[in-house]
Short mmCIF file of C-alpha atoms in Angstrom, two decimals:
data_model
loop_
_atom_site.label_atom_id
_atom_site.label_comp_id
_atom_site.label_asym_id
_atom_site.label_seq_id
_atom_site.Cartn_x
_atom_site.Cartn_y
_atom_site.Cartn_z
CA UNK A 1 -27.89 -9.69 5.20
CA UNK A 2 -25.17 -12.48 4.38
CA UNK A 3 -21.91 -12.10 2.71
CA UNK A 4 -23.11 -12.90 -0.24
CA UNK A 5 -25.71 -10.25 -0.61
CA UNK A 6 -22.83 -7.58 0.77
CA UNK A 7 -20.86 -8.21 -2.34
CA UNK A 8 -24.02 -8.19 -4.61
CA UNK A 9 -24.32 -4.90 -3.06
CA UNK A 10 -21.35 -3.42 -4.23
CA UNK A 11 -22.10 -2.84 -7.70
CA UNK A 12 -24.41 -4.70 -10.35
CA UNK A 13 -22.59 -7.81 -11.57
CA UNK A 14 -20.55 -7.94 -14.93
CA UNK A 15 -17.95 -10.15 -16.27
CA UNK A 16 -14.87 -8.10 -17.56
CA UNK A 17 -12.78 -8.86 -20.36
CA UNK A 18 -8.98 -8.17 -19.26
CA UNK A 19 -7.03 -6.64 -16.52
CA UNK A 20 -6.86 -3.48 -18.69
CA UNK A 21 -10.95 -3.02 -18.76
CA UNK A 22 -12.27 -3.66 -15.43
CA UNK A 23 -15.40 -3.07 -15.35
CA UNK A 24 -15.49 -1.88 -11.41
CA UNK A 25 -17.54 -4.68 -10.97
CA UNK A 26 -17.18 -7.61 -8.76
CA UNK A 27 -17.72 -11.01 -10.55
CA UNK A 28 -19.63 -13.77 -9.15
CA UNK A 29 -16.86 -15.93 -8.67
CA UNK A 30 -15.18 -13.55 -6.28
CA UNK A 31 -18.55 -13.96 -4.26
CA UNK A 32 -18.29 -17.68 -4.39
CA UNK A 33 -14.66 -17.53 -3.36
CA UNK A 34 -15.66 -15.23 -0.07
CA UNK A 35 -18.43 -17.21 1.65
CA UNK A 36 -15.66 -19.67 2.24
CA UNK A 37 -13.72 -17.28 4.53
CA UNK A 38 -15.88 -17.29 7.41
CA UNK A 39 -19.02 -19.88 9.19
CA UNK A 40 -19.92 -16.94 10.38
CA UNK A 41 -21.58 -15.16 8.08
CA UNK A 42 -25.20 -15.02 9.51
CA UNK A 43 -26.47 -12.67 12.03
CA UNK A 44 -29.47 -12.43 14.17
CA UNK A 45 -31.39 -9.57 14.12
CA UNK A 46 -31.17 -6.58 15.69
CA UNK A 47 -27.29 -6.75 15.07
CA UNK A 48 -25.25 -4.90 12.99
CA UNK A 49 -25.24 -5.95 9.47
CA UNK A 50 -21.85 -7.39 8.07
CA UNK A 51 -22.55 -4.65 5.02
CA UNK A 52 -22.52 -2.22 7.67
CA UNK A 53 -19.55 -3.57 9.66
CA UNK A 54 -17.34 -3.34 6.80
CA UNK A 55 -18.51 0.31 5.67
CA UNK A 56 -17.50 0.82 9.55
CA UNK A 57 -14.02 -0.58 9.05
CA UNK A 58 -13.32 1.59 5.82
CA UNK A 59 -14.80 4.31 7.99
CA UNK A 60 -12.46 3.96 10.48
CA UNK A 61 -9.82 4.64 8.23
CA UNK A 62 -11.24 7.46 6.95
CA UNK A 63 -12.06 9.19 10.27
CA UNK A 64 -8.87 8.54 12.14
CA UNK A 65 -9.57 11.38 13.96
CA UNK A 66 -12.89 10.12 15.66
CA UNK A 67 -13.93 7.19 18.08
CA UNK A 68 -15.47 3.95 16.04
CA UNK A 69 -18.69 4.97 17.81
CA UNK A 70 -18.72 8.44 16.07
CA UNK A 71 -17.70 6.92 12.80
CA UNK A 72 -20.62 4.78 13.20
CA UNK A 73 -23.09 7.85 14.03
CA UNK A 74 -21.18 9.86 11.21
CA UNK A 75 -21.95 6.83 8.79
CA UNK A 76 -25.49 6.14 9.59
CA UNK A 77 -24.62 2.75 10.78
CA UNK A 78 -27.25 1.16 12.96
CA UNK A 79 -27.93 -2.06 13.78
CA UNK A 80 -31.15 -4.06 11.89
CA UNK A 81 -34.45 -3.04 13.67
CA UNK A 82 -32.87 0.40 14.97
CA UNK A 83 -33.27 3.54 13.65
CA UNK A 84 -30.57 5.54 13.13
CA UNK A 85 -31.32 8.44 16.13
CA UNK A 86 -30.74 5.42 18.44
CA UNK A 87 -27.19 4.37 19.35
CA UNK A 88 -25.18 1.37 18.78
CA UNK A 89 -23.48 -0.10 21.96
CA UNK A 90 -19.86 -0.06 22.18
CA UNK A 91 -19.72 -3.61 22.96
CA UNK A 92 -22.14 -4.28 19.83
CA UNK A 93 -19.76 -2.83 17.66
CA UNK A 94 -16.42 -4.74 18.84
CA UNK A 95 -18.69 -8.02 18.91
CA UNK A 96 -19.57 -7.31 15.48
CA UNK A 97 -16.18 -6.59 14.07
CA UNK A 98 -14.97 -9.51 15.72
CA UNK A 99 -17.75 -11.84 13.75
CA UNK A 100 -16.65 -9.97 10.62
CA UNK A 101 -13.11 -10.71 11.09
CA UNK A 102 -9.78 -9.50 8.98
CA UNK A 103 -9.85 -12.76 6.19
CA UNK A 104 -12.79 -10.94 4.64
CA UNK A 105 -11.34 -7.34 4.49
CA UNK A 106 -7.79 -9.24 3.28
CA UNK A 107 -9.32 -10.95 0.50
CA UNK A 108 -11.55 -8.02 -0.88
CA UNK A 109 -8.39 -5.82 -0.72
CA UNK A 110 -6.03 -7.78 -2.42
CA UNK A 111 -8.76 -8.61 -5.21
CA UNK A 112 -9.67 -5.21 -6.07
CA UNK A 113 -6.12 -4.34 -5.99
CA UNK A 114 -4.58 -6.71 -8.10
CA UNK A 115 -7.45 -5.57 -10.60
CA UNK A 116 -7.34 -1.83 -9.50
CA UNK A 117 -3.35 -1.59 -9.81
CA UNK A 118 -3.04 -3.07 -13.22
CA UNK A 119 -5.67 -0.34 -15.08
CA UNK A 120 -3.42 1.28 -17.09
CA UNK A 121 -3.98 4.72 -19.09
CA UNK A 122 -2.39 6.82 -21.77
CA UNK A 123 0.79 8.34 -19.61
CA UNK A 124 1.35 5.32 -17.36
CA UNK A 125 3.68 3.27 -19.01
CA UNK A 126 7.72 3.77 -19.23
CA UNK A 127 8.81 2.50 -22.56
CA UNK A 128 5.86 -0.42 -22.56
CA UNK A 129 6.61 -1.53 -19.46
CA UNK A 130 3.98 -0.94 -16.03
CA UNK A 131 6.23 0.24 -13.29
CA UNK A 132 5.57 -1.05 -9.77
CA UNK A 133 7.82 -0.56 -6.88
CA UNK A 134 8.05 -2.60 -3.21
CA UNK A 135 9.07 -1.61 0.09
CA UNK A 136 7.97 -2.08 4.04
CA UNK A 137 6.80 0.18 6.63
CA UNK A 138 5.88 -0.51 10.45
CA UNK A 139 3.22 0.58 12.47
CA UNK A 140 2.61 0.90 16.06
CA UNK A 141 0.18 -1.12 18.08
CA UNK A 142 -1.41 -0.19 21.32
CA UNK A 143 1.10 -2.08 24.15
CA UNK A 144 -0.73 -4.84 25.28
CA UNK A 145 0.63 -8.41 26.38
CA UNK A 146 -0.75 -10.32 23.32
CA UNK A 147 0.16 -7.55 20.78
CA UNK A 148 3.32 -7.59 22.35
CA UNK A 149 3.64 -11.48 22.51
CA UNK A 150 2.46 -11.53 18.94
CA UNK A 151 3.96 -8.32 16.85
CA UNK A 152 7.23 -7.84 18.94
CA UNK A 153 9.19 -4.85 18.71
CA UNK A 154 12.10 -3.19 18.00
CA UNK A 155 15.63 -3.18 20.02
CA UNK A 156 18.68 -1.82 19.56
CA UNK A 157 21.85 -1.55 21.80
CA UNK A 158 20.35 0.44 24.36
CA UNK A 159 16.90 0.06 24.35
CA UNK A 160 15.95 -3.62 24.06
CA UNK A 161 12.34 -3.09 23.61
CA UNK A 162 10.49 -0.21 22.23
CA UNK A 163 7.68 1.48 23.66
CA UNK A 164 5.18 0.34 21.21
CA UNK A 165 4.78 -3.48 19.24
CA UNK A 166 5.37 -2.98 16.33
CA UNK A 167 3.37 -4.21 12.97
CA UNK A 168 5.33 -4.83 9.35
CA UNK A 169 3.69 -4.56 6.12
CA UNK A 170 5.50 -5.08 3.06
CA UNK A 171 3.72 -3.52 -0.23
CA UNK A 172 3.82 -3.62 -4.29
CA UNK A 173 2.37 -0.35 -5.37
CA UNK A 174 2.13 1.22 -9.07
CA UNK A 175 4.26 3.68 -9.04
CA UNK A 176 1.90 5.30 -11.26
CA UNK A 177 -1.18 5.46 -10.01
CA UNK A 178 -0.47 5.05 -6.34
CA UNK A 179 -2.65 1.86 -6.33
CA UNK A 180 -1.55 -1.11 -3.86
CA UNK A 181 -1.54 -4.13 -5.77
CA UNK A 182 -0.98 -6.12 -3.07
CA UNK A 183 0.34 -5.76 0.34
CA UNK A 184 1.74 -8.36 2.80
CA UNK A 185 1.52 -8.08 6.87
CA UNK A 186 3.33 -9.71 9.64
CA UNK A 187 5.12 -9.38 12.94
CA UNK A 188 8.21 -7.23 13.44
CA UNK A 189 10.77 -10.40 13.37
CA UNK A 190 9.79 -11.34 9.91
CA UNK A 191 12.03 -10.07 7.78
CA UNK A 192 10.49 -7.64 3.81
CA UNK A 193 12.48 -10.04 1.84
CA UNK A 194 10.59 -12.86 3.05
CA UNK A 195 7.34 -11.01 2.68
CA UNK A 196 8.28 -9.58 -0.94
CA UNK A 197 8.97 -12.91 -2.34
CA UNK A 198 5.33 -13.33 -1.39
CA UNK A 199 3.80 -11.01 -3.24
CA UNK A 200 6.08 -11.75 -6.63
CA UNK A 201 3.43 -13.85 -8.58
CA UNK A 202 0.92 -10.82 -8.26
CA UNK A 203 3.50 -9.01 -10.92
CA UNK A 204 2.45 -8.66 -14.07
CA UNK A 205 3.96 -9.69 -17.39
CA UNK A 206 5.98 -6.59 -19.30
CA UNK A 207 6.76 -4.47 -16.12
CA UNK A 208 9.68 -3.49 -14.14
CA UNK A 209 10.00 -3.62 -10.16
CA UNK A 210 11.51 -1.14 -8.62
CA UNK A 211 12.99 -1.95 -4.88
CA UNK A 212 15.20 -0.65 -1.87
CA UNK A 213 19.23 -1.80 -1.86
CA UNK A 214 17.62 -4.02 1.57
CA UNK A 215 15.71 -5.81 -0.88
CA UNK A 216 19.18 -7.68 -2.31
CA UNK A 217 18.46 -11.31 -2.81
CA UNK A 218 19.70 -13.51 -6.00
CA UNK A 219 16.52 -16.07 -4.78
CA UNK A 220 14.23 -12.69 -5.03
CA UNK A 221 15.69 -11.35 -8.35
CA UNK A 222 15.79 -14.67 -10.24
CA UNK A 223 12.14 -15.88 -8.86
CA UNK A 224 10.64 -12.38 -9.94
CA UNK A 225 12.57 -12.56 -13.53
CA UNK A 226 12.06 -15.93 -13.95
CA UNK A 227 8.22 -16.16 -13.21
CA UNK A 228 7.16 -14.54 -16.03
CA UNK A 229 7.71 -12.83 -19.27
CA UNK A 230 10.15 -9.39 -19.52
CA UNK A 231 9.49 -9.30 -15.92
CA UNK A 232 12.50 -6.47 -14.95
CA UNK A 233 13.85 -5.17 -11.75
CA UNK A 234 16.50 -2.35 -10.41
CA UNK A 235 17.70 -1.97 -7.68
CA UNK A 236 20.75 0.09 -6.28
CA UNK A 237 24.42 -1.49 -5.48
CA UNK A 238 24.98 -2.37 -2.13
CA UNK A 239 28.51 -0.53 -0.98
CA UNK A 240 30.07 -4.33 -0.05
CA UNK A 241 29.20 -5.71 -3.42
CA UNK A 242 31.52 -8.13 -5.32
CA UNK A 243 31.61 -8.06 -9.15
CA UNK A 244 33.97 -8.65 -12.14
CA UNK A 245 33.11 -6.33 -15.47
CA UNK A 246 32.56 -8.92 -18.44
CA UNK A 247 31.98 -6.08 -21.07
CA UNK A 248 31.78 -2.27 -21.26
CA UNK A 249 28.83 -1.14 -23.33
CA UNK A 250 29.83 2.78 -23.16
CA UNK A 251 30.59 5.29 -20.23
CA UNK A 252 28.86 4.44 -17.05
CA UNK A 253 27.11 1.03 -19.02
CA UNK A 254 28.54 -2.35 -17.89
CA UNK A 255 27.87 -6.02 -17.53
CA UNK A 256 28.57 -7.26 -14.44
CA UNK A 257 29.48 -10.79 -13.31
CA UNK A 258 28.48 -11.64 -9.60
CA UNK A 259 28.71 -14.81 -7.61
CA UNK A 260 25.60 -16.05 -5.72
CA UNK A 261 26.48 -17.34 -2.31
CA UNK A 262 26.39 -20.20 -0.78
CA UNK A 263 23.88 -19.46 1.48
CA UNK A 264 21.61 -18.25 -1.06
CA UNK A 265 21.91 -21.53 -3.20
CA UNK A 266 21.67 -23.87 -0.23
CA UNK A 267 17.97 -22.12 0.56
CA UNK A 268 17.11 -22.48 -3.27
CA UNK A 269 19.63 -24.88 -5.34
CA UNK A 270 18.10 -24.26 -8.61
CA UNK A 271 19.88 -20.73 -8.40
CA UNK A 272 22.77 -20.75 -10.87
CA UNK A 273 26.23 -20.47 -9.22
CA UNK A 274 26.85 -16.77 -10.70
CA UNK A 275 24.76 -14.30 -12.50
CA UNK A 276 24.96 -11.48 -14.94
CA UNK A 277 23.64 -7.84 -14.00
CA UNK A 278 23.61 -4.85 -15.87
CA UNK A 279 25.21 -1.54 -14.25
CA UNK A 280 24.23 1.57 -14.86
CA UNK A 281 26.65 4.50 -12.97
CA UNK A 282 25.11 8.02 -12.88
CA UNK A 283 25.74 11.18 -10.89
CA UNK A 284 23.92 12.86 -8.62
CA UNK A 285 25.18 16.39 -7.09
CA UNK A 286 28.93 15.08 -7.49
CA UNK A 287 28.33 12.07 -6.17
CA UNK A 288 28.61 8.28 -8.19
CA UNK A 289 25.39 6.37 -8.28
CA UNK A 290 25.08 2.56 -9.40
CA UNK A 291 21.92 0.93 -9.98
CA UNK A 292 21.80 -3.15 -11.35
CA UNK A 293 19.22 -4.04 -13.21
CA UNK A 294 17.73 -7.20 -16.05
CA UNK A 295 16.86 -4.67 -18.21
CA UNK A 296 19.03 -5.31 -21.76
CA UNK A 297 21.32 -3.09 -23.04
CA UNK A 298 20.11 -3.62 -26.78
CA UNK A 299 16.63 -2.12 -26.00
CA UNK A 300 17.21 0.86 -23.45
CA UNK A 301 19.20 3.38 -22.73
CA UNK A 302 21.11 4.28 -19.36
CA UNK A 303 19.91 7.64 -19.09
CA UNK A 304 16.68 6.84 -19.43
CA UNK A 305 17.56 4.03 -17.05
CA UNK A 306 18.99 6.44 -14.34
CA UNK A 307 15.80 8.76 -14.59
CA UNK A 308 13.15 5.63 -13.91
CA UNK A 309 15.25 4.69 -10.22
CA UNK A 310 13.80 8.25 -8.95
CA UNK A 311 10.07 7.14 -9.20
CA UNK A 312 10.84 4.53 -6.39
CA UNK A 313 10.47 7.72 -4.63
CA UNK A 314 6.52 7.35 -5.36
CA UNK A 315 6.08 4.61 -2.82
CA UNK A 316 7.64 6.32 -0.35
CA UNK A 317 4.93 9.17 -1.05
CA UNK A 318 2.30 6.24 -0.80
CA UNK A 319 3.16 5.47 3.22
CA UNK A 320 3.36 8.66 3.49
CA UNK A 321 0.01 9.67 2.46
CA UNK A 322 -1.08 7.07 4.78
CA UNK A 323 0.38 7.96 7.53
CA UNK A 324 -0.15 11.66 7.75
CA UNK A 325 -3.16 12.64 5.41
CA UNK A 326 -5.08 9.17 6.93
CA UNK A 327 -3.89 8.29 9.82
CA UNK A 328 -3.34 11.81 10.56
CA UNK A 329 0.24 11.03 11.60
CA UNK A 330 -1.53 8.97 14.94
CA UNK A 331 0.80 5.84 13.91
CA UNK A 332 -0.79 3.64 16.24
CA UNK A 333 -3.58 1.47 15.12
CA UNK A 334 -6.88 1.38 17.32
CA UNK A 335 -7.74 -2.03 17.92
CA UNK A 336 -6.57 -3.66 20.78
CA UNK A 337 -6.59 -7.72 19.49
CA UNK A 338 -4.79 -9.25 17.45
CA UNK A 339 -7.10 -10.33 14.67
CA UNK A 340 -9.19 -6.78 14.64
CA UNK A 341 -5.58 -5.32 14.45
CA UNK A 342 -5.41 -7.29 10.95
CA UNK A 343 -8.80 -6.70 10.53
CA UNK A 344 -8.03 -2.62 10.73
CA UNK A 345 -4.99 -2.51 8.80
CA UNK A 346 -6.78 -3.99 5.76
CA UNK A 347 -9.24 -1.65 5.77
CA UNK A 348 -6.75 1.10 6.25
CA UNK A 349 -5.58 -0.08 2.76
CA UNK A 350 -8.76 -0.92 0.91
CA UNK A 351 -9.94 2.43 2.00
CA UNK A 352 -6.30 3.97 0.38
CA UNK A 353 -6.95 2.25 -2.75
CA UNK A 354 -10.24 3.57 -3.41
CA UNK A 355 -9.05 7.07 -2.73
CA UNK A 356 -6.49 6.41 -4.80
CA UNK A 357 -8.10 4.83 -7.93
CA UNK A 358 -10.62 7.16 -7.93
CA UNK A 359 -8.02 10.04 -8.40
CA UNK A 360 -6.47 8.37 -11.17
CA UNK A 361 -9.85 8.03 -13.22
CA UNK A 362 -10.69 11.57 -12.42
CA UNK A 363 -7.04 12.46 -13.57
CA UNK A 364 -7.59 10.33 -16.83
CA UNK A 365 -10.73 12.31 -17.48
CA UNK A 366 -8.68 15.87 -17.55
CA UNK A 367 -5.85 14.14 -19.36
CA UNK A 368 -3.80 14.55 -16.35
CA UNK A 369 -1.26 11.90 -14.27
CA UNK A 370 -2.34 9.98 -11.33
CA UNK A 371 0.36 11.88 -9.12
CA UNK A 372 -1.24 15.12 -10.13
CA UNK A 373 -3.78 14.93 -7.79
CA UNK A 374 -3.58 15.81 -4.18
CA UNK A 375 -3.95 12.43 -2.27
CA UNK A 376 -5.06 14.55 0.89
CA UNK A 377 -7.57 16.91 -1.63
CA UNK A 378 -8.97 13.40 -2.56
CA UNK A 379 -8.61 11.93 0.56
CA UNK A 380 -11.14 15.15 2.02
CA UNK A 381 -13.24 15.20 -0.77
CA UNK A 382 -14.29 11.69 -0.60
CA UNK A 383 -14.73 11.32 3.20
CA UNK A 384 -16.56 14.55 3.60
CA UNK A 385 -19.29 13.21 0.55
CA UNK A 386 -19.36 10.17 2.64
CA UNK A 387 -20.85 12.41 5.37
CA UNK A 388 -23.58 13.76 3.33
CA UNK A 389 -24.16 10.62 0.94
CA UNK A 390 -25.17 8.85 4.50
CA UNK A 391 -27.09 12.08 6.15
CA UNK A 392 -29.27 11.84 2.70
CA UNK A 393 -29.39 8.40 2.19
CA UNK A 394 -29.19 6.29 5.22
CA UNK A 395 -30.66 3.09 3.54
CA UNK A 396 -28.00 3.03 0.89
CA UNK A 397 -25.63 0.33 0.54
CA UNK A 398 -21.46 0.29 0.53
CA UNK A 399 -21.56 -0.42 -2.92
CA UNK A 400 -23.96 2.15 -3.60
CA UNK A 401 -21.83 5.04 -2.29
CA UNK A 402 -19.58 3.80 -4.04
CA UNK A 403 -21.09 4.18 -7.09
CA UNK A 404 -22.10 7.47 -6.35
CA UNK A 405 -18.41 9.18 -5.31
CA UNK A 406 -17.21 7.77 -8.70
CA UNK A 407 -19.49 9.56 -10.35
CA UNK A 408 -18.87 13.02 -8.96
CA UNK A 409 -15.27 12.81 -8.41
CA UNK A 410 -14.73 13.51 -11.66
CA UNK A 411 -14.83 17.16 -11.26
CA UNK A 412 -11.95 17.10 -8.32
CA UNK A 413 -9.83 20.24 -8.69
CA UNK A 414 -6.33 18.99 -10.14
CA UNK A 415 -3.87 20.90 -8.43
CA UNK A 416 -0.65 20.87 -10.10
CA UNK A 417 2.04 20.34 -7.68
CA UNK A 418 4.65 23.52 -6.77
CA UNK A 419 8.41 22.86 -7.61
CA UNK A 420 10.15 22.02 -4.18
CA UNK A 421 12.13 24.85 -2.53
CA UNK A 422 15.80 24.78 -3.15
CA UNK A 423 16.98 25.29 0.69
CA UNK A 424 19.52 23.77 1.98
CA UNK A 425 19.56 21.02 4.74
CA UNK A 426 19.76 21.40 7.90
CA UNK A 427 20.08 20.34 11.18
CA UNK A 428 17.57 20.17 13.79
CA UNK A 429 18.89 21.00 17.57
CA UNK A 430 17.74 17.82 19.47
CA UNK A 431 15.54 18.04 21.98
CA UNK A 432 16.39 18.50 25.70
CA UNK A 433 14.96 15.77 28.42
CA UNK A 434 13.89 18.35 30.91
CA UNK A 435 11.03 20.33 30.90
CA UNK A 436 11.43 23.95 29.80
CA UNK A 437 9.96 26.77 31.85
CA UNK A 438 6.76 28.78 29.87
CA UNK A 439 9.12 31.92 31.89
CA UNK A 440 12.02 30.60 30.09
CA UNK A 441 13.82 34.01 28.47
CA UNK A 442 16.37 32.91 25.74
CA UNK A 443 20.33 34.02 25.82
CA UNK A 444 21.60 36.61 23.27
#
């Protein structure tokens, strides 16, 4: 089977008529765009089908917890002329993933997600605007030479390389629905600014973009409110931050006046030589909070303003979803090259995004918010129908399974989420670098 019959597979082809109304469909045109990727999209028989090699990958994802070869027996995956009793090799697996590649999986994930991310529903918006929010997280490779060579790691003043390399991903996630719009991934030395400023044309028009105090940049701020229309941000004041007030619009509401620095205008000289940022100060527990943002005065209100900086908190959930209810909090990806390292981390997200947009239709359908659902009660529901879906039908396609989860997922249990214990913080006794006797009796 070619590439081209692998995304014919995935569901019957429609055109669709906005972002808004995706159909779930993949349009020609995408099809046309991924048989460029790779010359070497044909196999011979007897191997294992590219359709089949990325259902593994998304597999792999979903079965952190098992070797590739399980995931593979799990899935049903066999290679062409092979029935399914018999067993792939390992060796026929990596040499199929490596003819697959990562450019594949990285284009079909940031397609469906720039799609995916901007379906919008009835409780979504804040005030007309889509919210999206960006931040980084690392993960660990397996320590090998050319991971190390290519990823790097981490160092500090004692320890001047960490155990592990050490992957960066930078991602722009609806805060709403979870849904990675798009996602960029690099080596630990390149800096999230960088990789944001990236990702800033996938923003859509009438939205706000909510980022991390590390994410300060006049070039980032003015490219992302510049490149489009009422395209917002807010972020919080850095603690070293240099201002003069221009005008006082009420208590805790000013307009700011801050210089851009040299630096900054050197790298990009169409950047004005100061700019004007509203400030919004707010307290939280007794202590002063200051958030800048583009948003106007005229149209919306601090409070309001104050309450929207807490659902940056929703991308933190994202990674964390990832890490623990996927990844099953084994941080360190499988693959051992460089390319199937890309290759797995894609997957890893394409795989998130399905679990995720699939909860947020089934949440539409009870008239219920995206973050109402359980990401790891989705996360098990889906991979466990995987299971069966390929015990009952082997000969079905990725698209087809596809097809089929959406239509039962619907009737996922929406568990409403428990208010968070009030306990105070606390903290942990560090632990000791010797080994501690089973015979051990404690002191009174």
């Amino acid at each position: 089977m070619s590439i081209q019959q692998l995304l014919l597979s995935i569901d019957e082809l429609h055109s669709f008529s906005n972002h808004s109304t995706f159909t779930q469909n993949i349009p020609v045109e995408w099809i046309e765009s991924a048989l460029t990727l790779s010359s070497k999209a044909t196999f011979r028989r007897r191997r294992l089908p590219e359709d089949q090699v990325l259902w593994l990958v998304l597999g792999m994802a979903l079965f952190r917890d098992e070797s590739i070869e399980e995931v593979a027996r799990r899935l049903n995956i066999c290679s062409e002329g092979l029935s399914s009793e018999q067993l792939i090799a390992k060796s026929g697996i990596s040499q199929a993933r490596q003819r697959l590649g990562s450019n594949p999986m990285q284009w079909l994930f940031q397609r469906t997600g720039e799609h995916w991310a901007n379906e919008r529903f009835t409780k979504d918006d804040w005030q007309g605007l889509q919210v999206f929010a960006i931040d980084g997280v690392v993960f660990r490779t397996p320590d090998t030479p050319d991971l190390q060579e290519h990823f790097g790691s981490a160092s500090n003043a004692t320890v001047k390389q960490s155990a592990y390399p050490l992957l960066r991903c930078v991602a722009l996630m609806n805060t709403h629905s979870h849904v990675i719009l798009d996602a960029q991934v690099g080596n630990y030395r390149t800096a999230e600014t960088p990789l944001a400023e990236a990702m800033l044309d996938k923003i859509p028009d009438r939205s706000i973009t909510l980022l991390d105090r590390n994410f300060w940049s006049a070039n980032l701020m003015h490219t992302l409110m510049n490149g489009g229309n009422e395209r917002h941000w807010l972020i919080p004041k850095r603690s070293n931050a240099v201002y003069e007030v221009v005008e006082e619009y009420g208590d805790g509401d000013a307009l700011w006046r801050m210089t851009v620095s040299p630096q900054a205008r050197k790298k990009n000289p169409e950047l004005p030589a100061y700019w004007d940022v509203r400030a919004v100060t707010y307290e939280v527990q007794g202590k002063a909070k200051t958030v800048l943002t583009s948003l106007p005065h005229s149209d919306y209100a601090a409070d309001q303003i104050a309450l929207l900086y807490q659902q940056r908190w929703e991308i933190e959930l994202g990674f964390r979803d990832i890490k623990s209810s996927m990844l099953n909090n084994a941080i360190t990806l499988r693959s051992k090259t460089v390319d199937l390292i890309y290759q797995e981390m894609w997957g890893m997200l394409l795989a998130y995004n399905v679990v995720r947009r699939e909860a947020s239709h089934a949440a539409a359908a009870h008239g219920q918010r995206a973050s109402e659902i359980r990401f790891k009660m989705a996360f098990t529901y889906i991979a466990s129908n995987l299971i069966v879906m390929a015990a009952a039908k082997p000969e079905s396609k990725t698209g087809m399974r596809l097809k089929d989860l959406r239509s039962g997922i619907c009737n996922l249990f929406l568990d409403q989420k428990k208010a968070r214990p009030n306990r105070p913080r606390m903290v942990k006794q560090s632990k000791t670098r010797y080994p501690v006797s089973r015979n051990a009796v404690s002191l009174k």
